[in-house]
Amino acid sequence: YSSDHLYTKGPSPGEQTDEYAPPESFIGPNWVPFAKHKPESYDSWSVGVLALELLLGTPNVFTVDQRTNALLTNKMQRAGASDEEIAHALYLAALSQFCIYVPSFNASK
C-alpha cells in the first residue's frame, strides 16, 4: 500500500525534514530523489538517525566540533565559497566522523 500510495514521486525538497534526509538528497545537483524502486531506503536512513539521536543523547548527530567548524568555515570563506557550499562541507565532515563518507583527493580541483 505504502509504495503505491505514499511514495508515488518521493518527497520534494520542501516536504523533507533535512535532519532526517539521507546524504544523497544533499550531495549532487539541486535535488537527487531517492530510488523509486526502493523507497524504504529513505525511511531506513531516517530511522538510523533517530537511533543515533537516542544513543548519543543529542539531536545534533551530524555536526562537527567547534574547532573543525571554525577552521573549515574560515578556509572556505577565504576561498570564496558560498554559505550553501560551506554547509555541505560541514555536513560531509560530520558524515566522515561516522565513516559514512570517506573524503577523497581530486587533483583536478
PDB file of C-alpha atoms in Angstrom:
ATOM      1  CA  TYR A   1       0.000   0.000   0.000  1.00  0.00           C
ATOM      2  CA  SER A   2       2.704   2.500   1.019  1.00  0.00           C
ATOM      3  CA  SER A   3       4.723   2.136  -2.150  1.00  0.00           C
ATOM      4  CA  ASP A   4       1.646   2.623  -4.330  1.00  0.00           C
ATOM      5  CA  HIS A   5       0.020   5.495  -2.451  1.00  0.00           C
ATOM      6  CA  LEU A   6       2.572   7.312  -0.301  1.00  0.00           C
ATOM      7  CA  TYR A   7       5.746   7.070  -2.383  1.00  0.00           C
ATOM      8  CA  THR A   8       4.498   7.997  -5.813  1.00  0.00           C
ATOM      9  CA  LYS A   9       7.110  10.690  -6.543  1.00  0.00           C
ATOM     10  CA  GLY A  10       9.091  10.895  -3.307  1.00  0.00           C
ATOM     11  CA  PRO A  11       9.306  13.928  -1.062  1.00  0.00           C
ATOM     12  CA  SER A  12      10.084  17.262  -2.618  1.00  0.00           C
ATOM     13  CA  PRO A  13      12.855  19.386  -1.065  1.00  0.00           C
ATOM     14  CA  GLY A  14      10.136  21.384   0.693  1.00  0.00           C
ATOM     15  CA  GLU A  15       8.489  18.280   2.142  1.00  0.00           C
ATOM     16  CA  GLN A  16      11.561  16.584   3.540  1.00  0.00           C
ATOM     17  CA  THR A  17      12.947  17.145   7.022  1.00  0.00           C
ATOM     18  CA  ASP A  18      16.588  17.932   6.321  1.00  0.00           C
ATOM     19  CA  GLU A  19      17.860  16.477   9.606  1.00  0.00           C
ATOM     20  CA  TYR A  20      16.465  13.054   8.685  1.00  0.00           C
ATOM     21  CA  ALA A  21      17.055  13.041   4.927  1.00  0.00           C
ATOM     22  CA  PRO A  22      19.762  10.746   3.538  1.00  0.00           C
ATOM     23  CA  PRO A  23      23.019  12.269   2.270  1.00  0.00           C
ATOM     24  CA  GLU A  24      22.187  11.707  -1.404  1.00  0.00           C
ATOM     25  CA  SER A  25      19.406  14.286  -1.098  1.00  0.00           C
ATOM     26  CA  PHE A  26      22.059  16.946  -0.343  1.00  0.00           C
ATOM     27  CA  ILE A  27      25.010  15.814  -2.415  1.00  0.00           C
ATOM     28  CA  GLY A  28      24.847  16.316  -6.156  1.00  0.00           C
ATOM     29  CA  PRO A  29      22.582  18.518  -8.243  1.00  0.00           C
ATOM     30  CA  ASN A  30      19.868  20.595  -6.590  1.00  0.00           C
ATOM     31  CA  TRP A  31      17.715  17.588  -5.753  1.00  0.00           C
ATOM     32  CA  VAL A  32      18.507  13.923  -6.188  1.00  0.00           C
ATOM     33  CA  PRO A  33      15.384  11.895  -5.358  1.00  0.00           C
ATOM     34  CA  PHE A  34      15.513   8.518  -3.683  1.00  0.00           C
ATOM     35  CA  ALA A  35      15.311   5.337  -5.739  1.00  0.00           C
ATOM     36  CA  LYS A  36      11.684   4.853  -6.747  1.00  0.00           C
ATOM     37  CA  HIS A  37      12.122   1.084  -6.877  1.00  0.00           C
ATOM     38  CA  LYS A  38      13.301   1.030  -3.222  1.00  0.00           C
ATOM     39  CA  PRO A  39      11.598   3.892  -1.333  1.00  0.00           C
ATOM     40  CA  GLU A  40      12.049   2.256   2.067  1.00  0.00           C
ATOM     41  CA  SER A  41      15.785   3.051   1.946  1.00  0.00           C
ATOM     42  CA  TYR A  42      14.906   6.698   2.597  1.00  0.00           C
ATOM     43  CA  ASP A  43      12.938   5.676   5.700  1.00  0.00           C
ATOM     44  CA  SER A  44      15.720   3.357   6.847  1.00  0.00           C
ATOM     45  CA  TRP A  45      18.155   6.258   6.919  1.00  0.00           C
ATOM     46  CA  SER A  46      15.680   8.323   8.957  1.00  0.00           C
ATOM     47  CA  VAL A  47      15.220   5.527  11.493  1.00  0.00           C
ATOM     48  CA  GLY A  48      19.005   5.229  11.763  1.00  0.00           C
ATOM     49  CA  VAL A  49      19.300   8.935  12.523  1.00  0.00           C
ATOM     50  CA  LEU A  50      16.663   8.571  15.245  1.00  0.00           C
ATOM     51  CA  ALA A  51      18.622   5.654  16.717  1.00  0.00           C
ATOM     52  CA  LEU A  52      21.812   7.752  16.745  1.00  0.00           C
ATOM     53  CA  GLU A  53      19.966  10.586  18.482  1.00  0.00           C
ATOM     54  CA  LEU A  54      18.793   8.191  21.187  1.00  0.00           C
ATOM     55  CA  LEU A  55      22.218   6.557  21.608  1.00  0.00           C
ATOM     56  CA  LEU A  56      24.169   9.812  21.661  1.00  0.00           C
ATOM     57  CA  GLY A  57      21.570  11.744  23.646  1.00  0.00           C
ATOM     58  CA  THR A  58      21.532  14.717  21.283  1.00  0.00           C
ATOM     59  CA  PRO A  59      19.554  15.787  18.225  1.00  0.00           C
ATOM     60  CA  ASN A  60      22.744  17.178  16.652  1.00  0.00           C
ATOM     61  CA  VAL A  61      24.313  13.932  15.468  1.00  0.00           C
ATOM     62  CA  PHE A  62      25.747  15.255  12.200  1.00  0.00           C
ATOM     63  CA  THR A  63      27.669  18.253  13.454  1.00  0.00           C
ATOM     64  CA  VAL A  64      31.383  18.833  13.797  1.00  0.00           C
ATOM     65  CA  ASP A  65      33.205  20.178  16.822  1.00  0.00           C
ATOM     66  CA  GLN A  66      33.699  23.949  17.163  1.00  0.00           C
ATOM     67  CA  ARG A  67      37.347  23.846  16.110  1.00  0.00           C
ATOM     68  CA  THR A  68      36.651  21.927  12.894  1.00  0.00           C
ATOM     69  CA  ASN A  69      33.694  24.197  12.182  1.00  0.00           C
ATOM     70  CA  ALA A  70      35.794  27.349  12.602  1.00  0.00           C
ATOM     71  CA  LEU A  71      38.765  26.057  10.580  1.00  0.00           C
ATOM     72  CA  LEU A  72      36.699  24.715   7.702  1.00  0.00           C
ATOM     73  CA  THR A  73      34.399  27.735   7.559  1.00  0.00           C
ATOM     74  CA  ASN A  74      37.305  30.197   7.643  1.00  0.00           C
ATOM     75  CA  LYS A  75      39.254  28.326   4.966  1.00  0.00           C
ATOM     76  CA  MET A  76      36.246  28.075   2.660  1.00  0.00           C
ATOM     77  CA  GLN A  77      35.220  31.726   3.159  1.00  0.00           C
ATOM     78  CA  ARG A  78      38.735  32.807   2.179  1.00  0.00           C
ATOM     79  CA  ALA A  79      38.394  30.656  -0.949  1.00  0.00           C
ATOM     80  CA  GLY A  80      35.124  32.429  -1.815  1.00  0.00           C
ATOM     81  CA  ALA A  81      32.717  29.576  -1.038  1.00  0.00           C
ATOM     82  CA  SER A  82      29.019  30.289  -0.650  1.00  0.00           C
ATOM     83  CA  ASP A  83      27.116  29.588   2.573  1.00  0.00           C
ATOM     84  CA  GLU A  84      25.498  26.570   0.890  1.00  0.00           C
ATOM     85  CA  GLU A  85      28.908  25.148  -0.105  1.00  0.00           C
ATOM     86  CA  ILE A  86      30.168  25.638   3.444  1.00  0.00           C
ATOM     87  CA  ALA A  87      27.078  23.892   4.856  1.00  0.00           C
ATOM     88  CA  HIS A  88      27.644  20.931   2.506  1.00  0.00           C
ATOM     89  CA  ALA A  89      31.313  20.717   3.506  1.00  0.00           C
ATOM     90  CA  LEU A  90      30.435  20.743   7.208  1.00  0.00           C
ATOM     91  CA  TYR A  91      27.826  18.028   6.632  1.00  0.00           C
ATOM     92  CA  LEU A  92      30.350  15.873   4.763  1.00  0.00           C
ATOM     93  CA  ALA A  93      32.887  16.420   7.537  1.00  0.00           C
ATOM     94  CA  ALA A  94      30.305  15.226  10.079  1.00  0.00           C
ATOM     95  CA  LEU A  95      29.494  12.166   7.966  1.00  0.00           C
ATOM     96  CA  SER A  96      33.191  11.331   7.726  1.00  0.00           C
ATOM     97  CA  GLN A  97      33.364  11.180  11.540  1.00  0.00           C
ATOM     98  CA  PHE A  98      30.944   8.239  11.362  1.00  0.00           C
ATOM     99  CA  CYS A  99      32.809   6.706   8.380  1.00  0.00           C
ATOM    100  CA  ILE A 100      29.734   7.254   6.205  1.00  0.00           C
ATOM    101  CA  TYR A 101      31.617   9.473   3.776  1.00  0.00           C
ATOM    102  CA  VAL A 102      35.297   8.999   3.053  1.00  0.00           C
ATOM    103  CA  PRO A 103      36.890  12.146   1.597  1.00  0.00           C
ATOM    104  CA  SER A 104      38.988  11.659  -1.491  1.00  0.00           C
ATOM    105  CA  PHE A 105      41.541  13.922  -3.105  1.00  0.00           C
ATOM    106  CA  ASN A 106      40.603  15.274  -6.522  1.00  0.00           C
ATOM    107  CA  ALA A 107      43.643  16.715  -8.287  1.00  0.00           C
ATOM    108  CA  SER A 108      41.518  18.451 -10.927  1.00  0.00           C
ATOM    109  CA  LYS A 109      40.088  20.974  -8.439  1.00  0.00           C
TER     110      LYS A 109
END
